[in-house]
Amino acid sequence: MIRLWVSALQLLELFVSSLVHLVYGFYIFSTALAGDLSQALNEIRFKSNVIAPVKEEGLIGSTNSDDLPPIVLVHGIFGFGKGRLGGLSYFAGAEKKDERVLVPDLGSLTSIYDRARELFYYLKGGQVDYGEEHSKACGHSQFGRIYEQGHYPEWDEDHPLHFVGHSAGAQVVRVLQQMLADKAFRGYEGTSENWVLSLTSLSGAFNGTTRAYFDGMQPEDGRTMKPVCLLQLLRLGVIVFDWLDISWLKAYYNFGFDHFNMSWKKMGVWGLADCLMGNTGPFASGDWILPDLTIQGDEDWWDNDGALNTISMTHPRLPVEHPSQLVVRDSDCQPLQPGIWYYKIVEGDHILFIINRERAGVQFDMIYDSIFQRCRKHVFRKTPMLPNQAHQ
């Protein structure tokens, strides 16, 4: 019995890992990802892959780390936070480079709006409130996961945070800052845009991606899917995954749709059929991440990294273009000024700096070292920052 149980666990782990590999492959055309995940999982099981925290003069070594504002790493689509996938790090262990880093686990396929709400309560604590109006319009519960203790409950204008977002994670932080400026969280009337000290984007999906149309989104409306496409297969798999509602499997990896109540306990067989037919659920209401990543573009959008168009990453351009500056030498942009998006072009695949640091090599450390050093040494606030202005 014990041998059979272990075998069942191994098969289940293989199934979930394969599902994640398939999802990534569908979305980013990366033939190497399955091998990368397998290698990274083996490293976790059999050896310690510790990245030493950055210790530079004038950085962490000269001050109490408890006084430093935390750096929040926000994952992208199909991503995961700390504690998922058997302890695998989405940021390939980069969080170990600094003593004050948080890695939240947000819905991997939930909408930008829902993920921004989840991120707020992850930090402040309490039960996730998606808002009454939004919840009714999208057909899901108003309330979600409960955080008994926030990961940074003192978060406010006097204790702001640094955010680093990869892919859609950068857009999540932008939406969160707008919500803070709009005082959109019930019971928190004192929020403001200045709760965000800086935002660093790593291949950020600021203006969407044409990739969404290749995978199956309809270009006519940017919200519905083509009848036959890769995303339809993904939709069916996600619905069945949530309907089965296997608690320890969802603890291993979760798409984040618990607030849609798609489990067999709540919707039954007929509810499953209705959801599969496209009449209910996140894919019917459009309250998931792919509609948030669609755009209307031309030849300017051709250059890409396999998942996102380069023109979308550099800085927000919609509905108005934000001030930006190409960085050739870091000294050209120091000190950093509020209201400007500083960007540097690095040749590489969209997932080069996540999952498996060995694939990126020395570039991995150079990128993350520079990000954390800017947060600690060069980011400061002179004047209040508006939510539609860039920070870093």
Short mmCIF file of C-alpha atoms in Angstrom, two decimals:
data_model
loop_
_atom_site.label_atom_id
_atom_site.label_comp_id
_atom_site.label_asym_id
_atom_site.label_seq_id
_atom_site.Cartn_x
_atom_site.Cartn_y
_atom_site.Cartn_z
CA MET A 1 0.00 0.00 0.00
CA ILE A 2 2.79 2.41 0.86
CA ARG A 3 4.52 1.75 -2.45
CA LEU A 4 1.26 2.26 -4.33
CA TRP A 5 0.58 5.50 -2.46
CA VAL A 6 4.04 6.87 -3.27
CA SER A 7 3.58 5.91 -6.89
CA ALA A 8 0.24 7.71 -6.96
CA LEU A 9 1.84 10.83 -5.53
CA GLN A 10 4.60 10.68 -8.11
CA LEU A 11 2.09 10.28 -10.91
CA LEU A 12 0.05 13.20 -9.59
CA GLU A 13 3.14 15.41 -9.33
CA LEU A 14 4.08 14.41 -12.86
CA PHE A 15 0.56 15.28 -14.05
CA VAL A 16 0.54 18.73 -12.45
CA SER A 17 4.08 19.51 -13.60
CA SER A 18 3.16 18.37 -17.10
CA LEU A 19 0.06 20.57 -17.02
CA VAL A 20 2.14 23.59 -16.03
CA HIS A 21 4.70 22.76 -18.71
CA LEU A 22 1.91 22.47 -21.27
CA VAL A 23 0.40 25.79 -20.26
CA TYR A 24 3.73 27.57 -20.51
CA GLY A 25 4.45 25.90 -23.83
CA PHE A 26 1.10 27.00 -25.22
CA TYR A 27 1.68 30.56 -24.22
CA ILE A 28 5.34 31.24 -24.88
CA PHE A 29 6.46 28.63 -27.45
CA SER A 30 9.38 27.65 -25.26
CA THR A 31 10.51 24.13 -26.04
CA ALA A 32 13.10 24.20 -23.28
CA LEU A 33 10.81 24.93 -20.34
CA ALA A 34 9.89 21.37 -19.45
CA GLY A 35 13.54 20.51 -19.07
CA ASP A 36 14.18 23.66 -17.07
CA LEU A 37 11.39 22.86 -14.60
CA SER A 38 12.57 19.29 -14.24
CA GLN A 39 16.13 20.43 -13.59
CA ALA A 40 15.02 23.05 -11.09
CA LEU A 41 12.82 20.55 -9.22
CA ASN A 42 15.73 18.10 -9.02
CA GLU A 43 17.95 20.84 -7.63
CA ILE A 44 15.40 21.50 -4.90
CA ARG A 45 15.23 17.81 -3.97
CA PHE A 46 18.90 16.95 -4.04
CA LYS A 47 20.95 20.06 -3.40
CA SER A 48 20.83 23.54 -1.97
CA ASN A 49 21.01 26.30 -4.55
CA VAL A 50 21.47 29.26 -2.23
CA ILE A 51 22.11 32.71 -3.63
CA ALA A 52 23.90 34.88 -1.12
CA PRO A 53 22.23 38.20 -0.26
CA VAL A 54 23.82 41.27 -1.76
CA LYS A 55 26.22 42.80 0.75
CA GLU A 56 27.54 46.09 -0.55
CA GLU A 57 28.88 49.06 1.30
CA GLY A 58 26.08 51.55 1.67
CA LEU A 59 23.49 48.88 0.90
CA ILE A 60 22.28 46.36 3.46
CA GLY A 61 25.53 46.13 5.35
CA SER A 62 25.35 49.69 6.65
CA THR A 63 21.81 49.68 8.01
CA ASN A 64 19.38 47.53 9.92
CA SER A 65 17.55 45.36 7.40
CA ASP A 66 14.35 45.70 9.48
CA ASP A 67 14.31 49.40 8.60
CA LEU A 68 14.38 48.73 4.85
CA PRO A 69 11.14 48.73 2.89
CA PRO A 70 10.41 45.23 1.58
CA ILE A 71 10.74 44.44 -2.12
CA VAL A 72 7.69 42.59 -3.45
CA LEU A 73 8.26 40.24 -6.40
CA VAL A 74 5.03 39.84 -8.41
CA HIS A 75 4.84 36.89 -10.80
CA GLY A 76 3.30 36.88 -14.25
CA ILE A 77 0.72 34.73 -16.03
CA PHE A 78 0.81 31.03 -15.02
CA GLY A 79 3.21 32.02 -12.28
CA PHE A 80 3.21 31.15 -8.59
CA GLY A 81 4.42 32.48 -5.29
CA LYS A 82 6.33 31.06 -2.37
CA GLY A 83 5.26 27.60 -1.29
CA ARG A 84 3.87 26.32 -4.61
CA LEU A 85 5.18 23.55 -6.87
CA GLY A 86 7.03 21.81 -4.09
CA GLY A 87 8.99 24.91 -3.10
CA LEU A 88 10.14 25.81 -6.62
CA SER A 89 11.01 29.50 -6.93
CA TYR A 90 9.33 31.37 -9.82
CA PHE A 91 12.13 33.93 -9.64
CA ALA A 92 14.77 31.17 -9.56
CA GLY A 93 15.94 32.09 -6.07
CA ALA A 94 16.48 35.79 -6.80
CA GLU A 95 14.52 36.59 -3.65
CA LYS A 96 17.52 35.37 -1.64
CA LYS A 97 19.59 38.29 -2.90
CA ASP A 98 18.03 40.65 -0.34
CA GLU A 99 17.00 40.21 3.26
CA ARG A 100 13.61 41.91 2.88
CA VAL A 101 11.78 40.29 -0.06
CA LEU A 102 8.18 39.08 -0.32
CA VAL A 103 6.93 36.68 -3.02
CA PRO A 104 3.10 36.61 -2.98
CA ASP A 105 1.13 33.77 -4.53
CA LEU A 106 -1.58 35.34 -6.70
CA GLY A 107 -4.05 33.73 -9.08
CA SER A 108 -2.03 32.41 -12.00
CA LEU A 109 -4.86 32.99 -14.49
CA THR A 110 -7.11 35.46 -12.69
CA SER A 111 -7.65 38.93 -14.12
CA ILE A 112 -5.33 41.86 -13.48
CA TYR A 113 -8.10 43.45 -11.40
CA ASP A 114 -8.60 40.39 -9.19
CA ARG A 115 -4.88 39.89 -8.72
CA ALA A 116 -4.42 43.53 -7.67
CA ARG A 117 -7.11 43.05 -5.01
CA GLU A 118 -5.46 39.84 -3.82
CA LEU A 119 -2.08 41.54 -3.60
CA PHE A 120 -3.45 44.29 -1.36
CA TYR A 121 -4.86 41.87 1.22
CA TYR A 122 -1.80 39.64 1.02
CA LEU A 123 0.17 42.63 2.28
CA LYS A 124 -2.31 44.28 4.67
CA GLY A 125 -4.14 41.19 5.89
CA GLY A 126 -7.83 40.36 6.11
CA GLN A 127 -10.27 38.73 3.70
CA VAL A 128 -9.89 39.54 0.01
CA ASP A 129 -12.77 41.80 -1.08
CA TYR A 130 -13.20 41.94 -4.84
CA GLY A 131 -15.85 44.64 -4.56
CA GLU A 132 -19.61 44.18 -4.76
CA GLU A 133 -20.15 45.75 -8.18
CA HIS A 134 -17.29 43.91 -9.86
CA SER A 135 -18.23 40.58 -8.30
CA LYS A 136 -21.84 40.79 -9.45
CA ALA A 137 -20.84 41.81 -12.97
CA CYS A 138 -18.39 38.90 -13.26
CA GLY A 139 -20.47 36.26 -11.50
CA HIS A 140 -18.21 35.31 -8.60
CA SER A 141 -18.16 35.66 -4.83
CA GLN A 142 -17.37 39.08 -3.44
CA PHE A 143 -15.01 37.67 -0.83
CA GLY A 144 -12.07 35.31 -1.21
CA ARG A 145 -9.05 34.07 0.69
CA ILE A 146 -8.45 35.15 4.29
CA TYR A 147 -5.01 36.33 5.40
CA GLU A 148 -5.07 36.07 9.18
CA GLN A 149 -1.87 38.10 9.30
CA GLY A 150 -0.75 40.43 6.54
CA HIS A 151 2.80 40.03 5.29
CA TYR A 152 3.40 43.77 5.78
CA PRO A 153 0.47 45.13 7.83
CA GLU A 154 2.24 48.46 8.52
CA TRP A 155 2.12 49.28 4.80
CA ASP A 156 1.05 52.88 4.24
CA GLU A 157 2.39 56.17 2.85
CA ASP A 158 5.03 56.33 5.56
CA HIS A 159 6.00 52.71 4.97
CA PRO A 160 5.85 52.34 1.18
CA LEU A 161 6.97 49.31 -0.80
CA HIS A 162 9.18 48.51 -3.77
CA PHE A 163 7.53 46.28 -6.38
CA VAL A 164 9.21 44.18 -9.07
CA GLY A 165 6.76 42.73 -11.59
CA HIS A 166 7.53 40.18 -14.25
CA SER A 167 5.31 40.10 -17.35
CA ALA A 168 1.68 40.66 -16.28
CA GLY A 169 2.90 41.22 -12.72
CA ALA A 170 4.02 44.73 -13.65
CA GLN A 171 0.51 45.57 -14.84
CA VAL A 172 -0.92 44.19 -11.59
CA VAL A 173 1.11 46.72 -9.59
CA ARG A 174 0.01 49.60 -11.86
CA VAL A 175 -3.65 48.69 -11.31
CA LEU A 176 -3.06 48.27 -7.58
CA GLN A 177 -1.54 51.75 -7.36
CA GLN A 178 -4.53 53.24 -9.16
CA MET A 179 -6.83 51.48 -6.67
CA LEU A 180 -4.79 52.92 -3.82
CA ALA A 181 -5.13 56.40 -5.33
CA ASP A 182 -8.89 55.90 -5.77
CA LYS A 183 -9.23 54.67 -2.17
CA ALA A 184 -10.97 51.61 -3.56
CA PHE A 185 -10.52 49.33 -0.54
CA ARG A 186 -13.39 49.41 1.93
CA GLY A 187 -12.22 50.22 5.42
CA TYR A 188 -8.97 51.75 4.17
CA GLU A 189 -9.86 55.36 3.41
CA GLY A 190 -6.29 56.56 3.91
CA THR A 191 -4.69 54.82 0.93
CA SER A 192 -2.84 56.83 -1.72
CA GLU A 193 -0.60 56.36 -4.73
CA ASN A 194 2.41 57.06 -2.50
CA TRP A 195 2.10 53.64 -0.91
CA VAL A 196 4.15 52.48 -3.92
CA LEU A 197 7.74 53.66 -3.61
CA SER A 198 8.96 52.18 -6.89
CA LEU A 199 7.94 49.78 -9.63
CA THR A 200 10.54 47.82 -11.58
CA SER A 201 9.23 46.01 -14.63
CA LEU A 202 10.89 42.86 -15.97
CA SER A 203 9.43 42.29 -19.47
CA GLY A 204 6.27 43.98 -18.25
CA ALA A 205 3.03 43.55 -20.21
CA PHE A 206 2.12 47.22 -20.03
CA ASN A 207 0.31 47.44 -23.37
CA GLY A 208 -0.72 43.86 -24.04
CA THR A 209 0.68 41.34 -26.49
CA THR A 210 -0.20 40.14 -29.98
CA ARG A 211 0.60 36.65 -28.74
CA ALA A 212 -2.88 36.50 -27.19
CA TYR A 213 -4.43 36.43 -30.68
CA PHE A 214 -2.18 33.63 -31.91
CA ASP A 215 -3.23 31.50 -28.97
CA GLY A 216 -6.92 32.02 -29.65
CA MET A 217 -8.34 35.36 -28.51
CA GLN A 218 -10.73 36.93 -31.01
CA PRO A 219 -9.22 40.11 -32.53
CA GLU A 220 -12.71 41.53 -33.08
CA ASP A 221 -13.44 42.07 -29.40
CA GLY A 222 -10.32 40.93 -27.52
CA ARG A 223 -12.45 39.11 -24.93
CA THR A 224 -13.83 35.93 -26.47
CA MET A 225 -11.96 32.90 -27.79
CA LYS A 226 -11.98 31.29 -31.20
CA PRO A 227 -14.03 28.05 -31.27
CA VAL A 228 -10.94 25.92 -31.90
CA CYS A 229 -7.64 27.06 -30.38
CA LEU A 230 -5.02 26.33 -27.74
CA LEU A 231 -6.79 28.48 -25.18
CA GLN A 232 -9.94 26.36 -25.52
CA LEU A 233 -7.93 23.33 -24.43
CA LEU A 234 -6.56 25.34 -21.54
CA ARG A 235 -10.08 26.46 -20.59
CA LEU A 236 -11.38 22.89 -20.43
CA GLY A 237 -8.41 21.70 -18.38
CA VAL A 238 -8.71 24.53 -15.86
CA ILE A 239 -12.45 24.00 -15.38
CA VAL A 240 -12.00 20.28 -14.72
CA PHE A 241 -9.05 20.99 -12.40
CA ASP A 242 -11.13 23.38 -10.29
CA TRP A 243 -14.22 21.16 -10.38
CA LEU A 244 -12.30 18.18 -8.97
CA ASP A 245 -11.23 20.45 -6.08
CA ILE A 246 -8.52 18.18 -4.69
CA SER A 247 -7.21 20.21 -1.77
CA TRP A 248 -3.63 18.95 -1.65
CA LEU A 249 -3.36 19.15 -5.44
CA LYS A 250 -4.52 22.78 -5.36
CA ALA A 251 -2.03 23.44 -2.57
CA TYR A 252 0.64 22.28 -5.00
CA TYR A 253 -0.58 24.58 -7.78
CA ASN A 254 -3.69 26.72 -8.12
CA PHE A 255 -5.04 28.75 -11.04
CA GLY A 256 -6.74 31.11 -8.55
CA PHE A 257 -10.42 30.73 -9.45
CA ASP A 258 -11.71 29.61 -6.04
CA HIS A 259 -13.97 32.68 -5.82
CA PHE A 260 -15.87 31.41 -8.88
CA ASN A 261 -17.05 28.38 -6.84
CA MET A 262 -16.49 25.85 -9.61
CA SER A 263 -15.89 22.85 -7.32
CA TRP A 264 -18.11 19.77 -7.56
CA LYS A 265 -19.37 20.48 -4.04
CA LYS A 266 -20.88 23.80 -5.09
CA MET A 267 -21.92 23.36 -8.72
CA GLY A 268 -22.44 19.63 -9.16
CA VAL A 269 -22.38 17.78 -12.48
CA TRP A 270 -24.87 20.05 -14.21
CA GLY A 271 -22.91 23.08 -13.14
CA LEU A 272 -19.79 21.52 -14.63
CA ALA A 273 -21.59 20.95 -17.93
CA ASP A 274 -22.84 24.54 -17.91
CA CYS A 275 -19.33 25.81 -17.27
CA LEU A 276 -17.81 23.62 -19.98
CA MET A 277 -20.42 24.91 -22.42
CA GLY A 278 -19.17 28.44 -21.73
CA ASN A 279 -22.27 29.75 -19.97
CA THR A 280 -20.74 30.42 -16.54
CA GLY A 281 -17.35 30.87 -14.92
CA PRO A 282 -14.39 33.19 -15.51
CA PHE A 283 -14.06 32.35 -19.20
CA ALA A 284 -17.70 33.23 -19.81
CA SER A 285 -17.54 36.55 -17.96
CA GLY A 286 -14.13 37.52 -19.32
CA ASP A 287 -12.78 37.98 -15.80
CA TRP A 288 -9.47 36.24 -16.42
CA ILE A 289 -6.06 37.40 -17.55
CA LEU A 290 -5.96 36.86 -21.32
CA PRO A 291 -8.56 39.54 -22.15
CA ASP A 292 -6.36 41.95 -20.17
CA LEU A 293 -3.42 41.17 -22.44
CA THR A 294 -5.00 41.78 -25.85
CA ILE A 295 -4.19 44.81 -28.03
CA GLN A 296 -4.79 46.21 -31.48
CA GLY A 297 -1.45 46.72 -33.26
CA ASP A 298 0.54 46.97 -36.50
CA GLU A 299 4.11 46.31 -37.65
CA ASP A 300 5.51 48.30 -34.72
CA TRP A 301 4.53 45.33 -32.57
CA TRP A 302 6.48 42.67 -34.48
CA ASP A 303 9.66 42.66 -32.38
CA ASN A 304 9.13 40.39 -29.36
CA ASP A 305 10.71 38.03 -26.84
CA GLY A 306 8.53 35.03 -27.62
CA ALA A 307 5.60 36.08 -25.45
CA LEU A 308 5.46 39.88 -25.31
CA ASN A 309 6.10 42.57 -27.89
CA THR A 310 9.12 44.75 -27.14
CA ILE A 311 7.08 47.92 -27.71
CA SER A 312 4.78 46.84 -24.88
CA MET A 313 7.56 46.35 -22.33
CA THR A 314 9.46 49.63 -22.35
CA HIS A 315 6.78 51.87 -20.82
CA PRO A 316 2.99 52.35 -20.78
CA ARG A 317 1.67 53.84 -24.04
CA LEU A 318 -2.09 53.49 -23.57
CA PRO A 319 -4.30 55.46 -23.20
CA VAL A 320 -1.54 58.11 -23.22
CA GLU A 321 2.20 57.63 -23.63
CA HIS A 322 4.20 58.02 -20.42
CA PRO A 323 7.60 59.76 -20.22
CA SER A 324 10.43 57.30 -20.73
CA GLN A 325 14.20 57.14 -21.14
CA LEU A 326 16.40 54.47 -22.69
CA VAL A 327 19.30 53.64 -20.37
CA VAL A 328 22.67 52.86 -21.94
CA ARG A 329 24.82 53.44 -18.85
CA ASP A 330 23.34 53.31 -15.35
CA SER A 331 25.18 56.50 -14.43
CA ASP A 332 23.11 58.36 -17.03
CA CYS A 333 19.95 58.01 -14.95
CA GLN A 334 21.13 58.51 -11.39
CA PRO A 335 19.54 59.70 -9.33
CA LEU A 336 16.28 58.30 -10.65
CA GLN A 337 13.53 60.86 -11.07
CA PRO A 338 9.85 60.22 -10.30
CA GLY A 339 7.49 60.17 -13.25
CA ILE A 340 9.90 58.60 -15.77
CA TRP A 341 10.09 54.98 -16.93
CA TYR A 342 13.76 54.05 -17.30
CA TYR A 343 14.28 51.00 -19.50
CA LYS A 344 17.18 48.91 -20.75
CA ILE A 345 17.03 46.40 -23.60
CA VAL A 346 18.39 42.96 -22.74
CA GLU A 347 18.37 40.27 -25.43
CA GLY A 348 16.68 37.12 -24.19
CA ASP A 349 13.64 34.88 -24.06
CA HIS A 350 10.63 35.96 -22.00
CA ILE A 351 11.37 33.39 -19.28
CA LEU A 352 15.14 33.78 -19.32
CA PHE A 353 15.21 35.33 -15.85
CA ILE A 354 12.71 33.09 -14.08
CA ILE A 355 12.38 29.40 -13.11
CA ASN A 356 15.98 28.29 -13.80
CA ARG A 357 18.86 30.70 -13.19
CA GLU A 358 21.38 28.35 -14.85
CA ARG A 359 19.80 29.07 -18.23
CA ALA A 360 20.50 32.80 -17.99
CA GLY A 361 23.93 32.39 -16.44
CA VAL A 362 25.76 35.49 -15.28
CA GLN A 363 23.12 37.74 -16.85
CA PHE A 364 20.64 36.49 -14.24
CA ASP A 365 22.72 37.80 -11.35
CA MET A 366 23.54 41.04 -13.15
CA ILE A 367 19.87 41.83 -13.78
CA TYR A 368 18.62 41.08 -10.28
CA ASP A 369 21.63 42.64 -8.57
CA SER A 370 20.98 45.88 -10.44
CA ILE A 371 17.28 45.81 -9.57
CA PHE A 372 17.84 45.34 -5.85
CA GLN A 373 20.67 47.86 -5.77
CA ARG A 374 18.50 50.53 -7.39
CA CYS A 375 15.75 49.86 -4.86
CA ARG A 376 18.19 50.21 -1.98
CA LYS A 377 20.52 52.98 -3.16
CA HIS A 378 18.96 55.14 -5.87
CA VAL A 379 15.21 55.26 -5.28
CA PHE A 380 13.89 58.07 -3.12
CA ARG A 381 10.87 60.33 -3.11
CA LYS A 382 11.12 64.07 -3.63
CA THR A 383 7.54 64.85 -4.58
CA PRO A 384 4.25 62.92 -4.49
CA MET A 385 3.84 60.50 -7.41
CA LEU A 386 0.69 60.18 -9.47
CA PRO A 387 -0.66 56.71 -10.29
CA ASN A 388 -0.33 57.31 -14.04
CA GLN A 389 3.31 58.32 -13.79
CA ALA A 390 6.21 55.89 -13.75
CA HIS A 391 8.67 55.38 -10.98
CA GLN A 392 11.53 53.21 -12.07
#
